[in-house]
């Protein structure tokens, strides 16, 4: 059994520093199986874009600038996330014995662990099924709809996650909001679901 390394940053960090730490942990993995679990927070509200998202389509950069909201790009994929009053996790690993050999298997195993952790808090969570066909190409924010194997309670997404994988090495980010500010999210993203 492998021993995991646990990093807990109690002091909130700037978004760019959070992303730099995660990218460094990912690139520093050696060939020996290893897993690092990191928990952290954000020094100020930050919109993070998935690796392939268009800044112009995903966020209202002028609104963010005027209101002191940072914008960063994650090395992982997924949709735009507003990090504000949340706990963020990062799992960095190359241990196929623990997580399996594919993005789908490692994502699913992390989701199963999250469900168990939430059950320990008395919450009845479950991994989501497949999203609607238009979800993948849309510009909706991350928490608008769950993707396959993301965590939901009663049909509402409560943990958003995204992963980058190269061979056996992966970095998975996850956002666990403590409070959801729908109005601020709409203004940051200029998204209207109605």
Short mmCIF file of C-alpha atoms in Angstrom, two decimals:
data_model
loop_
_atom_site.label_atom_id
_atom_site.label_comp_id
_atom_site.label_asym_id
_atom_site.label_seq_id
_atom_site.Cartn_x
_atom_site.Cartn_y
_atom_site.Cartn_z
CA UNK A 1 0.00 0.00 0.00
CA UNK A 2 1.34 3.42 -0.99
CA UNK A 3 1.54 6.26 1.52
CA UNK A 4 -0.08 9.44 0.26
CA UNK A 5 1.31 12.90 0.87
CA UNK A 6 -1.22 15.36 2.35
CA UNK A 7 -0.84 19.12 1.90
CA UNK A 8 -3.27 21.48 3.63
CA UNK A 9 -2.81 25.17 2.90
CA UNK A 10 -4.76 26.88 5.66
CA UNK A 11 -3.82 30.36 4.44
CA UNK A 12 -5.74 31.29 1.28
CA UNK A 13 -3.48 31.86 -1.73
CA UNK A 14 -3.77 33.92 -4.91
CA UNK A 15 -5.33 32.00 -7.79
CA UNK A 16 -2.17 32.14 -9.90
CA UNK A 17 -0.14 30.69 -7.02
CA UNK A 18 -2.68 27.91 -6.42
CA UNK A 19 -2.49 26.89 -10.08
CA UNK A 20 1.34 27.11 -10.08
CA UNK A 21 1.58 24.82 -7.04
CA UNK A 22 -0.70 22.21 -8.63
CA UNK A 23 1.14 22.38 -11.97
CA UNK A 24 4.47 21.96 -10.14
CA UNK A 25 3.22 18.94 -8.17
CA UNK A 26 2.04 17.35 -11.43
CA UNK A 27 5.29 17.98 -13.31
CA UNK A 28 7.44 16.85 -10.35
CA UNK A 29 6.02 13.32 -10.23
CA UNK A 30 8.76 10.76 -10.74
CA UNK A 31 8.32 7.28 -12.24
CA UNK A 32 7.71 5.72 -8.80
CA UNK A 33 4.01 5.48 -7.91
CA UNK A 34 3.01 8.44 -5.74
CA UNK A 35 -0.15 10.31 -4.76
CA UNK A 36 -0.49 13.81 -3.33
CA UNK A 37 -3.75 15.19 -1.95
CA UNK A 38 -3.85 18.96 -1.49
CA UNK A 39 -6.60 21.11 0.07
CA UNK A 40 -6.60 24.87 -0.32
CA UNK A 41 -8.60 28.11 -0.48
CA UNK A 42 -8.47 31.30 -2.52
CA UNK A 43 -7.30 34.71 -1.25
CA UNK A 44 -10.07 36.48 -3.19
CA UNK A 45 -12.86 35.49 -5.56
CA UNK A 46 -11.31 33.93 -8.65
CA UNK A 47 -12.79 32.70 -11.92
CA UNK A 48 -10.82 29.73 -13.21
CA UNK A 49 -11.19 28.67 -16.82
CA UNK A 50 -10.71 25.15 -18.08
CA UNK A 51 -7.57 24.58 -20.14
CA UNK A 52 -9.41 24.80 -23.45
CA UNK A 53 -11.95 27.53 -22.72
CA UNK A 54 -12.06 30.87 -24.52
CA UNK A 55 -11.66 33.77 -22.08
CA UNK A 56 -13.94 35.97 -24.17
CA UNK A 57 -16.75 33.39 -24.22
CA UNK A 58 -16.41 32.18 -20.62
CA UNK A 59 -16.19 35.32 -18.45
CA UNK A 60 -16.92 39.02 -18.39
CA UNK A 61 -13.31 40.15 -17.90
CA UNK A 62 -14.25 43.81 -17.47
CA UNK A 63 -16.73 42.99 -14.69
CA UNK A 64 -14.07 40.87 -12.98
CA UNK A 65 -11.48 43.66 -13.23
CA UNK A 66 -13.86 46.29 -11.83
CA UNK A 67 -14.87 44.05 -8.92
CA UNK A 68 -11.50 42.63 -7.86
CA UNK A 69 -12.14 39.12 -9.17
CA UNK A 70 -9.04 37.36 -10.44
CA UNK A 71 -9.07 35.24 -13.59
CA UNK A 72 -6.78 32.22 -13.96
CA UNK A 73 -6.54 29.27 -16.31
CA UNK A 74 -6.45 25.77 -14.85
CA UNK A 75 -4.20 23.10 -16.34
CA UNK A 76 -7.24 20.81 -16.10
CA UNK A 77 -10.26 20.90 -18.38
CA UNK A 78 -13.87 21.61 -17.59
CA UNK A 79 -16.01 24.73 -17.46
CA UNK A 80 -15.49 28.08 -15.72
CA UNK A 81 -15.66 27.94 -11.90
CA UNK A 82 -16.06 30.88 -9.54
CA UNK A 83 -13.89 30.04 -6.52
CA UNK A 84 -15.43 31.89 -3.61
CA UNK A 85 -16.26 30.53 -0.15
CA UNK A 86 -15.18 26.99 -0.96
CA UNK A 87 -12.66 24.27 -0.30
CA UNK A 88 -10.64 23.14 -3.31
CA UNK A 89 -8.90 19.81 -3.62
CA UNK A 90 -6.21 18.61 -5.98
CA UNK A 91 -5.20 14.98 -6.44
CA UNK A 92 -1.89 14.42 -8.22
CA UNK A 93 -0.92 10.82 -8.89
CA UNK A 94 0.62 8.26 -11.19
CA UNK A 95 -0.53 5.24 -9.16
CA UNK A 96 -2.57 3.06 -11.54
CA UNK A 97 -3.03 0.43 -8.82
CA UNK A 98 -5.05 2.91 -6.75
CA UNK A 99 -6.77 4.83 -9.55
CA UNK A 100 -6.78 2.66 -12.66
CA UNK A 101 -5.17 3.31 -16.05
CA UNK A 102 -7.61 5.82 -17.58
CA UNK A 103 -9.03 9.27 -16.98
CA UNK A 104 -12.50 7.77 -16.53
CA UNK A 105 -11.34 5.21 -13.94
CA UNK A 106 -9.38 7.70 -11.84
CA UNK A 107 -12.19 10.27 -12.02
CA UNK A 108 -14.73 7.65 -10.94
CA UNK A 109 -12.60 6.44 -8.02
CA UNK A 110 -12.10 9.97 -6.74
CA UNK A 111 -15.87 10.56 -7.02
CA UNK A 112 -16.54 7.38 -5.04
CA UNK A 113 -14.19 8.64 -2.30
CA UNK A 114 -15.96 12.01 -2.25
CA UNK A 115 -19.33 10.29 -1.88
CA UNK A 116 -18.00 8.30 1.08
CA UNK A 117 -16.59 11.45 2.68
CA UNK A 118 -19.89 13.29 2.27
CA UNK A 119 -21.76 10.30 3.71
CA UNK A 120 -19.57 10.67 6.80
CA UNK A 121 -21.00 14.20 7.10
CA UNK A 122 -24.56 12.83 6.85
CA UNK A 123 -25.08 13.85 3.21
CA UNK A 124 -26.60 11.44 0.70
CA UNK A 125 -24.59 12.18 -2.44
CA UNK A 126 -24.13 10.14 -5.61
CA UNK A 127 -22.18 10.31 -8.87
CA UNK A 128 -24.18 11.82 -11.74
CA UNK A 129 -25.08 10.02 -14.94
CA UNK A 130 -24.29 11.33 -18.42
CA UNK A 131 -25.03 15.03 -19.06
CA UNK A 132 -27.29 16.33 -21.84
CA UNK A 133 -25.78 16.15 -25.33
CA UNK A 134 -25.30 19.93 -25.56
CA UNK A 135 -23.36 20.21 -22.27
CA UNK A 136 -19.87 19.44 -23.64
CA UNK A 137 -19.86 22.19 -26.27
CA UNK A 138 -21.77 24.80 -24.27
CA UNK A 139 -20.37 27.73 -22.31
CA UNK A 140 -22.41 27.12 -19.17
CA UNK A 141 -20.55 27.51 -15.85
CA UNK A 142 -19.28 24.36 -14.14
CA UNK A 143 -22.00 24.19 -11.49
CA UNK A 144 -24.92 24.65 -13.92
CA UNK A 145 -25.15 20.92 -14.65
CA UNK A 146 -23.27 17.83 -13.49
CA UNK A 147 -21.04 15.93 -15.90
CA UNK A 148 -20.74 12.13 -15.70
CA UNK A 149 -19.50 10.97 -12.28
CA UNK A 150 -19.59 14.44 -10.73
CA UNK A 151 -21.20 14.58 -7.31
CA UNK A 152 -24.81 15.60 -6.85
CA UNK A 153 -27.48 15.58 -4.16
CA UNK A 154 -31.08 15.49 -5.33
CA UNK A 155 -30.07 16.33 -8.90
CA UNK A 156 -28.04 19.40 -7.87
CA UNK A 157 -24.30 19.40 -8.48
CA UNK A 158 -22.35 19.98 -5.26
CA UNK A 159 -18.76 19.15 -6.29
CA UNK A 160 -17.24 20.14 -9.62
CA UNK A 161 -14.11 18.36 -10.82
CA UNK A 162 -11.83 18.36 -13.87
CA UNK A 163 -8.77 16.36 -14.79
CA UNK A 164 -5.60 16.53 -16.88
CA UNK A 165 -3.93 13.23 -17.68
CA UNK A 166 -0.71 12.33 -19.51
CA UNK A 167 -0.01 8.60 -19.55
CA UNK A 168 -0.34 7.33 -15.98
CA UNK A 169 0.11 10.81 -14.43
CA UNK A 170 -2.91 12.95 -13.65
CA UNK A 171 -3.97 16.11 -11.86
CA UNK A 172 -7.59 16.40 -10.79
CA UNK A 173 -9.04 19.62 -9.37
CA UNK A 174 -12.28 19.76 -7.47
CA UNK A 175 -14.36 22.60 -6.07
CA UNK A 176 -16.56 22.08 -3.00
CA UNK A 177 -18.56 25.30 -2.47
CA UNK A 178 -19.53 26.17 1.09
CA UNK A 179 -21.92 28.83 -0.21
CA UNK A 180 -23.26 29.40 -3.71
CA UNK A 181 -23.57 33.01 -4.91
CA UNK A 182 -25.73 32.58 -8.04
CA UNK A 183 -25.99 36.33 -8.68
CA UNK A 184 -22.22 36.87 -8.63
CA UNK A 185 -21.67 33.80 -10.82
CA UNK A 186 -24.11 35.12 -13.43
CA UNK A 187 -22.37 38.49 -13.49
CA UNK A 188 -18.90 36.95 -13.76
CA UNK A 189 -19.91 34.64 -16.59
CA UNK A 190 -22.71 36.65 -18.24
CA UNK A 191 -24.56 33.33 -18.42
CA UNK A 192 -28.34 33.26 -18.34
CA UNK A 193 -29.94 29.83 -18.01
CA UNK A 194 -33.46 31.24 -18.18
#
